[in-house]
Structure formats: structure tokens, C-alpha cells
């Protein structure tokens, strides 16, 4: 009887875990600094990524650099004047970002292993660790 109870409990736990994929993904995403971005946010480990559309869509620019004084140097959608609508931080540290080059006019920050949609009404022109 004890084995059947343990097996039933394991089955229920597994079924519950599979039924709550979003909650499981969120919990897993906070486990360590080298997390993998959710499928919607394609961002290589160790990089800070910005996207021209919501939910990690549109054009992606990513940097393995710890800091960048002018993101327009190598980001096509920033060069075209498009705003940043979402970010993902796959670095090992919190990243703070600025609307001005050379770390001027701080607008926000994102903890390691996290990201999401921004207000979408500005460009991120520089970033560095907090």
C-alpha cells in the first residue's frame, strides 16, 4: 500500500508540474545567473539583449560586453531610430540602462536571468552593470 501511495503522489506532482508550465518556467528562470531565456526571448547566455518588439520579438541586438557606451554603434534598429520594447538579461549581474549615451539618463535596470516588456517609448543608448 505504501508504494502505491508514493507512486500516486509522484504522479500527481508530475501532472501538476506539467499543468503549470508557466509557473515552472518562472521558478526555473531564477535558479542561477546563466539561465536560458524563455523561447520568446532568444538571448545567448552571458549576453544582454534588446528587442524592437514586445515579448522578445522583432529585431534582436545582443552584447556579450559587460558595458556599452553607445548601443547604436552595432544595433540596426537603434540606428534606424526604433525604440526598445523588451529586454532579456542573460548576464551574471544586474544591468542598468540609460536613454543617453555614455551612461546618462538612467531609465531602468533588469536583474540577471530576467527580462520582459518595457514601456517602449524610448531607446536604450547605453548600459552597464549595477
Coordinates of N, CA and C in Angstrom, one line a residue:
X1 N 0.8 -1.2 0.0 CA 0.0 0.0 0.0 C 0.9 1.3 0.0
X2 N 1.9 1.2 0.8 CA 2.8 2.4 0.9 C 3.4 2.8 -0.5
X3 N 3.8 1.8 -1.3 CA 4.4 2.0 -2.6 C 3.4 2.6 -3.5
X4 N 2.2 2.2 -3.5 CA 1.1 2.7 -4.4 C 0.9 4.2 -4.0
X5 N 0.9 4.5 -2.7 CA 0.6 5.9 -2.3 C 1.8 6.8 -2.8
X6 N 3.0 6.3 -2.6 CA 4.2 7.1 -3.0 C 4.1 7.3 -4.6
X7 N 3.8 6.3 -5.3 CA 3.7 6.4 -6.7 C 2.6 7.3 -7.2
X8 N 1.5 7.2 -6.5 CA 0.3 8.1 -6.8 C 0.7 9.6 -6.5
X9 N 1.4 9.8 -5.4 CA 1.8 11.2 -5.1 C 2.8 11.7 -6.1
X10 N 3.8 10.9 -6.5 CA 4.7 11.3 -7.6 C 4.0 11.6 -8.9
X11 N 3.0 10.8 -9.2 CA 2.2 11.0 -10.5 C 1.5 12.4 -10.4
X12 N 0.8 12.6 -9.2 CA 0.1 13.9 -9.1 C 1.0 15.0 -9.1
X13 N 2.2 14.9 -8.5 CA 3.2 16.0 -8.5 C 3.7 16.3 -9.9
X14 N 3.9 15.2 -10.7 CA 4.4 15.4 -12.1 C 3.3 16.0 -12.9
X15 N 2.1 15.5 -12.8 CA 1.0 16.1 -13.5 C 0.8 17.6 -13.2
X16 N 0.9 17.9 -11.9 CA 0.7 19.3 -11.5 C 1.8 20.2 -12.1
X17 N 3.0 19.6 -12.1 CA 4.2 20.4 -12.7 C 4.0 20.6 -14.2
X18 N 3.5 19.6 -14.9 CA 3.3 19.7 -16.3 C 2.1 20.7 -16.6
X19 N 1.2 20.7 -15.8 CA 0.0 21.6 -16.0 C 0.3 23.0 -15.7
X20 N 1.4 23.3 -15.0 CA 1.7 24.7 -14.7 C 3.0 25.1 -15.3
X21 N 3.1 24.9 -16.6 CA 4.4 25.2 -17.3 C 4.9 26.6 -17.1
X22 N 4.0 27.6 -17.1 CA 4.5 28.9 -17.0 C 5.1 29.2 -15.6
X23 N 4.5 28.7 -14.6 CA 5.0 28.8 -13.2 C 6.3 28.1 -13.1
X24 N 6.4 26.9 -13.6 CA 7.6 26.1 -13.6 C 8.8 26.9 -14.3
X25 N 8.5 27.4 -15.5 CA 9.5 28.2 -16.2 C 9.9 29.4 -15.4
X26 N 9.0 30.1 -14.8 CA 9.4 31.2 -14.0 C 10.3 30.8 -12.8
X27 N 9.9 29.8 -12.1 CA 10.7 29.3 -11.0 C 12.1 28.9 -11.5
X28 N 12.2 28.2 -12.6 CA 13.5 27.7 -13.1 C 14.3 28.9 -13.6
X29 N 13.7 29.9 -14.1 CA 14.5 31.0 -14.6 C 15.2 31.8 -13.5
X30 N 14.9 31.6 -12.3 CA 15.5 32.3 -11.2 C 16.6 31.5 -10.5
X31 N 16.9 30.3 -11.0 CA 17.8 29.4 -10.3 C 19.3 29.9 -10.3
X32 N 19.8 30.3 -11.5 CA 21.2 30.8 -11.5 C 21.4 31.9 -12.5
X33 N 22.6 32.4 -12.5 CA 22.9 33.6 -13.3 C 23.0 33.3 -14.8
X34 N 23.3 32.0 -15.2 CA 23.5 31.6 -16.6 C 22.2 31.0 -17.1
X35 N 21.1 31.5 -16.8 CA 19.8 30.9 -17.2 C 19.6 31.1 -18.7
X36 N 18.8 30.3 -19.2 CA 18.5 30.4 -20.6 C 17.2 31.2 -20.7
X37 N 17.1 32.1 -21.7 CA 15.9 32.9 -21.8 C 14.7 32.0 -22.3
X38 N 13.5 32.4 -22.0 CA 12.4 31.7 -22.5 C 12.4 31.7 -24.0
X39 N 11.7 30.8 -24.7 CA 11.7 30.7 -26.1 C 11.4 32.1 -26.8
X40 N 10.5 32.9 -26.2 CA 10.1 34.1 -26.8 C 11.3 35.1 -26.8
X41 N 12.2 35.0 -25.8 CA 13.3 35.9 -25.6 C 14.6 35.1 -26.0
X42 N 14.9 35.0 -27.3 CA 16.1 34.3 -27.7 C 17.3 35.2 -27.4
X43 N 18.1 34.8 -26.3 CA 19.2 35.5 -25.9 C 20.3 34.6 -25.4
X44 N 21.5 34.6 -26.0 CA 22.5 33.7 -25.6 C 23.0 33.9 -24.2
X45 N 23.4 32.9 -23.5 CA 23.9 33.0 -22.1 C 25.1 34.0 -22.1
X46 N 25.2 34.8 -21.1 CA 26.3 35.8 -21.0 C 26.0 37.1 -21.7
X47 N 24.9 37.2 -22.4 CA 24.6 38.4 -23.2 C 23.5 39.3 -22.6
X48 N 23.5 40.6 -22.9 CA 22.3 41.4 -22.6 C 21.7 41.7 -24.0
X49 N 20.4 41.4 -24.1 CA 19.6 41.5 -25.3 C 18.5 42.5 -25.3
X50 N 18.4 43.3 -26.4 CA 17.3 44.2 -26.6 C 16.5 43.8 -27.8
X51 N 15.2 44.1 -27.9 CA 14.4 43.7 -29.0 C 13.5 44.9 -29.4
X52 N 13.2 45.0 -30.7 CA 12.5 46.1 -31.2 C 11.0 45.9 -31.1
X53 N 10.5 44.7 -30.6 CA 9.1 44.4 -30.4 C 8.9 43.8 -29.0
X54 N 7.6 43.7 -28.7 CA 7.2 43.2 -27.4 C 7.6 41.7 -27.3
X55 N 7.7 41.2 -26.1 CA 7.9 39.8 -25.8 C 9.1 39.1 -26.6
X56 N 10.2 39.9 -26.7 CA 11.4 39.4 -27.4 C 11.3 39.2 -28.9
X57 N 10.3 39.9 -29.5 CA 10.1 39.8 -30.9 C 10.8 40.9 -31.7
X58 N 10.6 40.9 -33.0 CA 11.3 41.9 -33.9 C 12.7 41.6 -34.0
X59 N 13.5 42.7 -34.2 CA 14.9 42.6 -34.4 C 15.6 42.5 -33.0
X60 N 16.6 41.6 -32.9 CA 17.3 41.5 -31.6 C 18.7 42.0 -31.8
X61 N 19.2 42.8 -30.8 CA 20.6 43.1 -30.7 C 21.1 42.5 -29.4
X62 N 22.2 41.9 -29.4 CA 22.8 41.3 -28.2 C 24.2 41.6 -28.0
X63 N 24.7 41.8 -26.8 CA 26.0 42.1 -26.5 C 26.6 41.2 -25.4
X64 N 27.8 40.6 -25.7 CA 28.5 39.9 -24.6 C 29.3 40.8 -23.7
X65 N 29.3 42.1 -24.1 CA 30.1 43.1 -23.3 C 29.4 43.4 -22.0
X66 N 30.2 43.6 -21.0 CA 29.6 44.0 -19.7 C 29.0 45.4 -19.7
X67 N 29.5 46.2 -20.6 CA 29.0 47.6 -20.7 C 29.1 48.1 -22.1
X68 N 28.3 49.0 -22.5 CA 28.3 49.5 -23.8 C 27.9 51.0 -23.7
X69 N 28.8 51.9 -24.2 CA 28.7 53.3 -24.1 C 27.7 53.9 -25.1
X70 N 27.6 53.2 -26.3 CA 26.7 53.6 -27.3 C 26.2 52.4 -28.1
X71 N 24.9 52.0 -27.8 CA 24.4 50.8 -28.4 C 24.1 51.0 -29.9
X72 N 24.0 52.3 -30.4 CA 23.8 52.5 -31.8 C 25.0 52.1 -32.6
X73 N 26.2 51.9 -32.0 CA 27.4 51.5 -32.7 C 27.1 50.2 -33.5
X74 N 26.4 49.3 -32.9 CA 26.2 48.0 -33.6 C 24.8 47.4 -33.4
X75 N 23.8 48.2 -33.4 CA 22.4 47.8 -33.3 C 21.6 48.4 -34.4
X76 N 21.1 47.7 -35.4 CA 20.5 48.2 -36.5 C 19.2 48.9 -36.2
X77 N 18.3 48.4 -35.3 CA 17.1 49.1 -35.1 C 17.2 50.3 -34.3
X78 N 18.2 50.4 -33.4 CA 18.5 51.7 -32.7 C 19.0 52.7 -33.7
X79 N 19.9 52.3 -34.7 CA 20.4 53.2 -35.7 C 19.2 53.7 -36.5
X80 N 18.2 52.9 -36.7 CA 17.0 53.4 -37.5 C 16.1 54.3 -36.7
X81 N 16.4 54.5 -35.4 CA 15.5 55.3 -34.6 C 14.4 54.6 -33.9
X82 N 14.3 53.2 -34.0 CA 13.3 52.5 -33.3 C 13.5 52.4 -31.8
X83 N 12.4 52.3 -31.1 CA 12.5 52.2 -29.6 C 12.7 50.7 -29.2
X84 N 13.2 50.5 -28.0 CA 13.4 49.2 -27.4 C 12.1 48.9 -26.7
X85 N 11.5 47.7 -27.0 CA 10.2 47.3 -26.4 C 10.3 46.2 -25.4
X86 N 11.5 45.5 -25.5 CA 11.7 44.4 -24.5 C 13.2 44.1 -24.4
X87 N 13.5 43.5 -23.2 CA 14.9 43.2 -23.0 C 15.0 41.8 -22.3
X88 N 16.2 41.2 -22.3 CA 16.5 40.0 -21.6 C 17.9 40.1 -21.1
X89 N 18.1 39.8 -19.8 CA 19.4 39.9 -19.2 C 19.9 38.5 -18.9
X90 N 20.8 38.0 -19.8 CA 21.4 36.6 -19.6 C 22.8 36.7 -19.0
X91 N 23.1 37.9 -18.4 CA 24.5 38.0 -17.8 C 24.4 37.5 -16.4
X92 N 25.5 37.6 -15.7 CA 25.6 37.2 -14.3 C 25.4 38.3 -13.3
X93 N 24.9 39.5 -13.8 CA 24.8 40.6 -12.9 C 23.6 41.5 -13.4
X94 N 23.1 42.3 -12.5 CA 22.0 43.3 -12.9 C 22.6 44.3 -13.9
X95 N 21.8 44.6 -14.9 CA 22.2 45.6 -15.9 C 21.3 46.8 -15.7
X96 N 21.9 48.0 -15.6 CA 21.1 49.2 -15.7 C 21.3 49.9 -17.0
X97 N 20.3 50.5 -17.5 CA 20.3 51.1 -18.8 C 19.9 52.5 -18.8
X98 N 20.3 53.2 -19.9 CA 20.2 54.6 -20.0 C 19.6 55.1 -21.4
X99 N 18.9 56.2 -21.4 CA 18.4 56.7 -22.7 C 19.5 57.5 -23.4
X100 N 20.5 57.9 -22.7 CA 21.6 58.7 -23.3 C 22.9 57.8 -23.4
X101 N 23.7 58.2 -24.4 CA 25.0 57.5 -24.5 C 25.9 57.8 -23.3
X102 N 26.9 57.1 -23.1 CA 27.9 57.3 -22.0 C 27.2 57.3 -20.7
X103 N 26.2 56.4 -20.5 CA 25.6 56.2 -19.2 C 24.9 57.4 -18.6
X104 N 24.2 58.2 -19.4 CA 23.4 59.3 -19.0 C 21.9 59.0 -19.0
X105 N 21.2 59.6 -18.1 CA 19.8 59.5 -18.0 C 19.3 58.0 -17.8
X106 N 19.6 57.5 -16.6 CA 19.2 56.1 -16.2 C 17.7 56.0 -16.3
X107 N 17.2 54.9 -17.0 CA 15.8 54.7 -17.1 C 15.3 53.4 -16.5
X108 N 16.2 52.5 -16.2 CA 15.8 51.3 -15.5 C 16.9 50.3 -15.4
X109 N 16.6 49.1 -14.9 CA 17.5 48.0 -14.7 C 16.8 46.7 -14.7
X110 N 17.5 45.6 -15.0 CA 16.9 44.3 -15.1 C 17.9 43.3 -14.4
X111 N 17.4 42.6 -13.4 CA 18.2 41.6 -12.7 C 18.7 40.5 -13.7
X112 N 19.8 39.8 -13.3 CA 20.3 38.7 -14.0 C 19.2 37.6 -14.2
X113 N 19.2 37.1 -15.4 CA 18.3 36.0 -15.7 C 16.8 36.4 -15.8
X114 N 16.6 37.6 -16.0 CA 15.2 38.1 -16.1 C 15.1 39.1 -17.3
X115 N 13.9 39.4 -17.6 CA 13.6 40.4 -18.7 C 12.1 40.5 -18.9
X116 N 11.8 41.2 -19.9 CA 10.3 41.4 -20.2 C 10.1 42.7 -21.0
X117 N 8.9 43.1 -21.1 CA 8.5 44.2 -21.9 C 8.8 45.5 -21.1
X118 N 9.2 46.5 -21.9 CA 9.4 47.9 -21.3 C 8.2 48.8 -21.7
X119 N 8.3 50.0 -21.3 CA 7.3 51.0 -21.7 C 7.3 51.1 -23.2
X120 N 8.4 51.0 -23.9 CA 8.5 51.0 -25.3 C 8.5 52.4 -26.0
X121 N 8.7 53.4 -25.2 CA 8.7 54.8 -25.7 C 10.1 55.4 -25.8
X122 N 11.1 54.6 -25.6 CA 12.5 55.2 -25.6 C 13.5 54.2 -26.2
X123 N 14.7 54.7 -26.5 CA 15.8 53.8 -26.9 C 16.7 53.6 -25.7
X124 N 17.3 52.5 -25.6 CA 18.4 52.3 -24.6 C 19.7 52.5 -25.4
X125 N 20.4 53.6 -25.0 CA 21.5 54.0 -25.8 C 22.8 53.6 -25.1
X126 N 22.8 53.2 -23.8 CA 24.0 52.6 -23.2 C 23.5 51.8 -22.0
X127 N 24.4 50.9 -21.5 CA 24.1 50.0 -20.4 C 25.4 49.6 -19.7
X128 N 25.3 49.3 -18.4 CA 26.4 48.8 -17.6 C 25.9 48.0 -16.4
X129 N 26.8 47.3 -15.7 CA 26.4 46.6 -14.5 C 26.0 47.6 -13.4
X130 N 25.2 47.1 -12.6 CA 24.8 48.0 -11.4 C 25.7 47.7 -10.3

